[in-house]
Amino acid sequence: MATDINTFLSAANDIHPQTASGWKLSGVYRHPLGKDFTASANIGVFAWQADYSLSTTAVERNVTSHGVDGLFGVGVEYQVYPETSLHVDYEVLDIDGENLSVFSLGGGY
């Protein structure tokens, strides 16, 4: 049990899981894998910001952190019709020294 709530909140701030919102800028390489499939690889940077509220019944602490860190990813795209495609992507974002994996499924027209 923590007797000093400020010490506890400071420790919790250091160990909470990272999550953030922001913008990314990356370069993408695409390589055809036959008639309907394309593989892709990307590398870039992620400019992020995270806002947290840590609280107990007696004390509340708001934490804001931000940074610019690297990212990389790979993906596969399937051409369903001449102007329609589906893609599956996997990216790894580095946020303040912690790697986050992001899977995505999307489409294009």
PDB file of N, CA, C and O in Angstrom, residues 11-55:
ATOM      1  N   ALA A  11       5.273   7.247  -9.744  1.00  0.00           N
ATOM      2  CA  ALA A  11       5.673   5.903 -10.184  1.00  0.00           C
ATOM      3  C   ALA A  11       4.719   5.376 -11.243  1.00  0.00           C
ATOM      4  O   ALA A  11       5.137   4.773 -12.228  1.00  0.00           O
ATOM      5  N   ALA A  12       3.412   5.600 -11.090  1.00  0.00           N
ATOM      6  CA  ALA A  12       2.436   5.138 -12.079  1.00  0.00           C
ATOM      7  C   ALA A  12       2.642   5.843 -13.410  1.00  0.00           C
ATOM      8  O   ALA A  12       2.454   5.251 -14.470  1.00  0.00           O
ATOM      9  N   ASN A  13       3.032   7.101 -13.382  1.00  0.00           N
ATOM     10  CA  ASN A  13       3.299   7.839 -14.612  1.00  0.00           C
ATOM     11  C   ASN A  13       4.439   7.201 -15.398  1.00  0.00           C
ATOM     12  O   ASN A  13       4.433   7.179 -16.624  1.00  0.00           O
ATOM     13  N   ASP A  14       5.427   6.648 -14.709  1.00  0.00           N
ATOM     14  CA  ASP A  14       6.577   6.030 -15.380  1.00  0.00           C
ATOM     15  C   ASP A  14       6.261   4.666 -15.971  1.00  0.00           C
ATOM     16  O   ASP A  14       6.959   4.215 -16.865  1.00  0.00           O
ATOM     17  N   ILE A  15       5.221   3.962 -15.482  1.00  0.00           N
ATOM     18  CA  ILE A  15       4.988   2.586 -15.935  1.00  0.00           C
ATOM     19  C   ILE A  15       3.705   2.395 -16.727  1.00  0.00           C
ATOM     20  O   ILE A  15       3.444   1.309 -17.205  1.00  0.00           O
ATOM     21  N   HIS A  16       2.891   3.438 -16.889  1.00  0.00           N
ATOM     22  CA  HIS A  16       1.640   3.259 -17.633  1.00  0.00           C
ATOM     23  C   HIS A  16       1.949   2.893 -19.082  1.00  0.00           C
ATOM     24  O   HIS A  16       2.983   3.282 -19.623  1.00  0.00           O
ATOM     25  N   PRO A  17       1.068   2.139 -19.739  1.00  0.00           N
ATOM     26  CA  PRO A  17       1.305   1.795 -21.142  1.00  0.00           C
ATOM     27  C   PRO A  17       1.201   3.039 -22.017  1.00  0.00           C
ATOM     28  O   PRO A  17       0.377   3.917 -21.757  1.00  0.00           O
ATOM     29  N   GLN A  18       2.056   3.111 -23.008  1.00  0.00           N
ATOM     30  CA  GLN A  18       2.066   4.275 -23.887  1.00  0.00           C
ATOM     31  C   GLN A  18       0.940   4.198 -24.910  1.00  0.00           C
ATOM     32  O   GLN A  18       0.665   3.148 -25.467  1.00  0.00           O
ATOM     33  N   THR A  19       0.311   5.296 -25.146  1.00  0.00           N
ATOM     34  CA  THR A  19      -0.634   5.483 -26.228  1.00  0.00           C
ATOM     35  C   THR A  19      -0.555   6.951 -26.604  1.00  0.00           C
ATOM     36  O   THR A  19      -0.200   7.785 -25.773  1.00  0.00           O
ATOM     37  N   ALA A  20      -0.839   7.263 -27.844  1.00  0.00           N
ATOM     38  CA  ALA A  20      -0.683   8.641 -28.279  1.00  0.00           C
ATOM     39  C   ALA A  20      -1.467   8.885 -29.548  1.00  0.00           C
ATOM     40  O   ALA A  20      -1.897   7.955 -30.232  1.00  0.00           O
ATOM     41  N   SER A  21      -1.628  10.139 -29.860  1.00  0.00           N
ATOM     42  CA  SER A  21      -2.200  10.528 -31.142  1.00  0.00           C
ATOM     43  C   SER A  21      -1.216  11.474 -31.812  1.00  0.00           C
ATOM     44  O   SER A  21      -0.405  12.110 -31.144  1.00  0.00           O
ATOM     45  N   GLY A  22      -1.292  11.540 -33.130  1.00  0.00           N
ATOM     46  CA  GLY A  22      -0.372  12.431 -33.817  1.00  0.00           C
ATOM     47  C   GLY A  22      -0.366  12.214 -35.312  1.00  0.00           C
ATOM     48  O   GLY A  22      -1.278  11.616 -35.880  1.00  0.00           O
ATOM     49  N   TRP A  23       0.684  12.688 -35.939  1.00  0.00           N
ATOM     50  CA  TRP A  23       0.861  12.627 -37.387  1.00  0.00           C
ATOM     51  C   TRP A  23       2.089  11.821 -37.724  1.00  0.00           C
ATOM     52  O   TRP A  23       3.069  11.842 -36.993  1.00  0.00           O
ATOM     53  N   LYS A  24       2.027  11.126 -38.864  1.00  0.00           N
ATOM     54  CA  LYS A  24       3.198  10.390 -39.315  1.00  0.00           C
ATOM     55  C   LYS A  24       3.564  10.831 -40.725  1.00  0.00           C
ATOM     56  O   LYS A  24       2.711  11.235 -41.515  1.00  0.00           O
ATOM     57  N   LEU A  25       4.837  10.769 -41.008  1.00  0.00           N
ATOM     58  CA  LEU A  25       5.381  11.055 -42.327  1.00  0.00           C
ATOM     59  C   LEU A  25       6.307   9.906 -42.664  1.00  0.00           C
ATOM     60  O   LEU A  25       7.229   9.610 -41.897  1.00  0.00           O
ATOM     61  N   SER A  26       6.020   9.225 -43.776  1.00  0.00           N
ATOM     62  CA  SER A  26       6.851   8.068 -44.111  1.00  0.00           C
ATOM     63  C   SER A  26       7.006   7.927 -45.611  1.00  0.00           C
ATOM     64  O   SER A  26       6.176   8.411 -46.383  1.00  0.00           O
ATOM     65  N   GLY A  27       8.067   7.260 -45.975  1.00  0.00           N
ATOM     66  CA  GLY A  27       8.292   6.891 -47.364  1.00  0.00           C
ATOM     67  C   GLY A  27       7.873   5.445 -47.554  1.00  0.00           C
ATOM     68  O   GLY A  27       8.066   4.608 -46.664  1.00  0.00           O
ATOM     69  N   VAL A  28       7.275   5.143 -48.704  1.00  0.00           N
ATOM     70  CA  VAL A  28       6.747   3.804 -48.961  1.00  0.00           C
ATOM     71  C   VAL A  28       7.382   3.234 -50.222  1.00  0.00           C
ATOM     72  O   VAL A  28       7.476   3.913 -51.246  1.00  0.00           O
ATOM     73  N   TYR A  29       7.826   1.980 -50.143  1.00  0.00           N
ATOM     74  CA  TYR A  29       8.310   1.237 -51.302  1.00  0.00           C
ATOM     75  C   TYR A  29       7.276   0.160 -51.617  1.00  0.00           C
ATOM     76  O   TYR A  29       6.851  -0.567 -50.728  1.00  0.00           O
ATOM     77  N   ARG A  30       6.875   0.069 -52.876  1.00  0.00           N
ATOM     78  CA  ARG A  30       5.905  -0.946 -53.301  1.00  0.00           C
ATOM     79  C   ARG A  30       6.570  -1.863 -54.324  1.00  0.00           C
ATOM     80  O   ARG A  30       7.297  -1.406 -55.199  1.00  0.00           O
ATOM     81  N   HIS A  31       6.252  -3.157 -54.191  1.00  0.00           N
ATOM     82  CA  HIS A  31       6.814  -4.148 -55.113  1.00  0.00           C
ATOM     83  C   HIS A  31       5.710  -5.101 -55.550  1.00  0.00           C
ATOM     84  O   HIS A  31       5.065  -5.737 -54.708  1.00  0.00           O
ATOM     85  N   PRO A  32       5.446  -5.201 -56.870  1.00  0.00           N
ATOM     86  CA  PRO A  32       4.399  -6.118 -57.336  1.00  0.00           C
ATOM     87  C   PRO A  32       4.742  -7.573 -57.045  1.00  0.00           C
ATOM     88  O   PRO A  32       5.889  -7.997 -57.178  1.00  0.00           O
ATOM     89  N   LEU A  33       3.724  -8.340 -56.657  1.00  0.00           N
ATOM     90  CA  LEU A  33       3.881  -9.772 -56.387  1.00  0.00           C
ATOM     91  C   LEU A  33       2.962 -10.567 -57.315  1.00  0.00           C
ATOM     92  O   LEU A  33       2.199 -11.407 -56.881  1.00  0.00           O
ATOM     93  N   GLY A  34       3.011 -10.287 -58.562  1.00  0.00           N
ATOM     94  CA  GLY A  34       2.124 -10.958 -59.505  1.00  0.00           C
ATOM     95  C   GLY A  34       1.051 -10.004 -59.981  1.00  0.00           C
ATOM     96  O   GLY A  34       1.134  -8.789 -59.813  1.00  0.00           O
ATOM     97  N   LYS A  35      -0.001 -10.573 -60.561  1.00  0.00           N
ATOM     98  CA  LYS A  35      -1.045  -9.773 -61.200  1.00  0.00           C
ATOM     99  C   LYS A  35      -1.850  -8.904 -60.225  1.00  0.00           C
ATOM    100  O   LYS A  35      -2.091  -7.726 -60.486  1.00  0.00           O
ATOM    101  N   ASP A  36      -2.279  -9.446 -59.090  1.00  0.00           N
ATOM    102  CA  ASP A  36      -3.213  -8.732 -58.216  1.00  0.00           C
ATOM    103  C   ASP A  36      -2.658  -8.343 -56.853  1.00  0.00           C
ATOM    104  O   ASP A  36      -3.343  -7.678 -56.079  1.00  0.00           O
ATOM    105  N   PHE A  37      -1.428  -8.740 -56.513  1.00  0.00           N
ATOM    106  CA  PHE A  37      -0.879  -8.477 -55.183  1.00  0.00           C
ATOM    107  C   PHE A  37       0.321  -7.530 -55.255  1.00  0.00           C
ATOM    108  O   PHE A  37       1.107  -7.579 -56.193  1.00  0.00           O
ATOM    109  N   THR A  38       0.439  -6.691 -54.228  1.00  0.00           N
ATOM    110  CA  THR A  38       1.574  -5.784 -54.101  1.00  0.00           C
ATOM    111  C   THR A  38       2.031  -5.800 -52.646  1.00  0.00           C
ATOM    112  O   THR A  38       1.215  -5.719 -51.724  1.00  0.00           O
ATOM    113  N   ALA A  39       3.334  -5.916 -52.439  1.00  0.00           N
ATOM    114  CA  ALA A  39       3.916  -5.822 -51.101  1.00  0.00           C
ATOM    115  C   ALA A  39       4.412  -4.392 -50.897  1.00  0.00           C
ATOM    116  O   ALA A  39       4.797  -3.714 -51.856  1.00  0.00           O
ATOM    117  N   SER A  40       4.383  -3.933 -49.661  1.00  0.00           N
ATOM    118  CA  SER A  40       4.883  -2.590 -49.376  1.00  0.00           C
ATOM    119  C   SER A  40       5.704  -2.596 -48.090  1.00  0.00           C
ATOM    120  O   SER A  40       5.514  -3.439 -47.213  1.00  0.00           O
ATOM    121  N   ALA A  41       6.622  -1.644 -48.016  1.00  0.00           N
ATOM    122  CA  ALA A  41       7.429  -1.422 -46.816  1.00  0.00           C
ATOM    123  C   ALA A  41       7.521   0.083 -46.617  1.00  0.00           C
ATOM    124  O   ALA A  41       7.634   0.836 -47.590  1.00  0.00           O
ATOM    125  N   ASN A  42       7.446   0.523 -45.373  1.00  0.00           N
ATOM    126  CA  ASN A  42       7.565   1.951 -45.110  1.00  0.00           C
ATOM    127  C   ASN A  42       8.435   2.218 -43.893  1.00  0.00           C
ATOM    128  O   ASN A  42       8.580   1.377 -43.016  1.00  0.00           O
ATOM    129  N   ILE A  43       9.019   3.400 -43.891  1.00  0.00           N
ATOM    130  CA  ILE A  43       9.832   3.868 -42.775  1.00  0.00           C
ATOM    131  C   ILE A  43       9.606   5.368 -42.664  1.00  0.00           C
ATOM    132  O   ILE A  43       9.420   6.051 -43.673  1.00  0.00           O
ATOM    133  N   GLY A  44       9.556   5.869 -41.427  1.00  0.00           N
ATOM    134  CA  GLY A  44       9.303   7.291 -41.259  1.00  0.00           C
ATOM    135  C   GLY A  44       9.370   7.737 -39.818  1.00  0.00           C
ATOM    136  O   GLY A  44      10.012   7.096 -38.982  1.00  0.00           O
ATOM    137  N   VAL A  45       8.672   8.841 -39.535  1.00  0.00           N
ATOM    138  CA  VAL A  45       8.643   9.416 -38.194  1.00  0.00           C
ATOM    139  C   VAL A  45       7.194   9.627 -37.766  1.00  0.00           C
ATOM    140  O   VAL A  45       6.302   9.804 -38.590  1.00  0.00           O
ATOM    141  N   PHE A  46       6.976   9.612 -36.449  1.00  0.00           N
ATOM    142  CA  PHE A  46       5.667   9.808 -35.849  1.00  0.00           C
ATOM    143  C   PHE A  46       5.784  10.945 -34.840  1.00  0.00           C
ATOM    144  O   PHE A  46       6.506  10.845 -33.850  1.00  0.00           O
ATOM    145  N   ALA A  47       5.100  12.066 -35.101  1.00  0.00           N
ATOM    146  CA  ALA A  47       5.047  13.192 -34.172  1.00  0.00           C
ATOM    147  C   ALA A  47       3.800  12.998 -33.319  1.00  0.00           C
ATOM    148  O   ALA A  47       2.690  13.031 -33.829  1.00  0.00           O
ATOM    149  N   TRP A  48       3.976  12.785 -32.018  1.00  0.00           N
ATOM    150  CA  TRP A  48       2.878  12.363 -31.168  1.00  0.00           C
ATOM    151  C   TRP A  48       2.731  13.238 -29.924  1.00  0.00           C
ATOM    152  O   TRP A  48       3.645  13.948 -29.537  1.00  0.00           O
ATOM    153  N   GLN A  49       1.546  13.131 -29.320  1.00  0.00           N
ATOM    154  CA  GLN A  49       1.265  13.761 -28.037  1.00  0.00           C
ATOM    155  C   GLN A  49       0.348  12.836 -27.247  1.00  0.00           C
ATOM    156  O   GLN A  49      -0.543  12.209 -27.815  1.00  0.00           O
ATOM    157  N   ALA A  50       0.567  12.761 -25.960  1.00  0.00           N
ATOM    158  CA  ALA A  50      -0.252  11.925 -25.073  1.00  0.00           C
ATOM    159  C   ALA A  50      -0.660  12.743 -23.852  1.00  0.00           C
ATOM    160  O   ALA A  50       0.156  13.449 -23.273  1.00  0.00           O
ATOM    161  N   ASP A  51      -1.921  12.658 -23.489  1.00  0.00           N
ATOM    162  CA  ASP A  51      -2.460  13.343 -22.311  1.00  0.00           C
ATOM    163  C   ASP A  51      -3.087  12.305 -21.388  1.00  0.00           C
ATOM    164  O   ASP A  51      -3.902  11.500 -21.832  1.00  0.00           O
ATOM    165  N   TYR A  52      -2.708  12.336 -20.112  1.00  0.00           N
ATOM    166  CA  TYR A  52      -3.216  11.392 -19.122  1.00  0.00           C
ATOM    167  C   TYR A  52      -3.695  12.137 -17.896  1.00  0.00           C
ATOM    168  O   TYR A  52      -3.167  13.191 -17.556  1.00  0.00           O
ATOM    169  N   SER A  53      -4.660  11.552 -17.208  1.00  0.00           N
ATOM    170  CA  SER A  53      -5.077  12.024 -15.887  1.00  0.00           C
ATOM    171  C   SER A  53      -4.928  10.859 -14.921  1.00  0.00           C
ATOM    172  O   SER A  53      -5.526   9.802 -15.130  1.00  0.00           O
ATOM    173  N   LEU A  54      -4.104  11.035 -13.916  1.00  0.00           N
ATOM    174  CA  LEU A  54      -3.916  10.041 -12.865  1.00  0.00           C
ATOM    175  C   LEU A  54      -4.557  10.612 -11.605  1.00  0.00           C
ATOM    176  O   LEU A  54      -4.292  11.757 -11.236  1.00  0.00           O
ATOM    177  N   SER A  55      -5.413   9.823 -10.959  1.00  0.00           N
ATOM    178  CA  SER A  55      -6.093  10.400  -9.807  1.00  0.00           C
ATOM    179  C   SER A  55      -6.444   9.355  -8.760  1.00  0.00           C
ATOM    180  O   SER A  55      -6.550   8.173  -9.041  1.00  0.00           O
TER     181      SER A  55
END
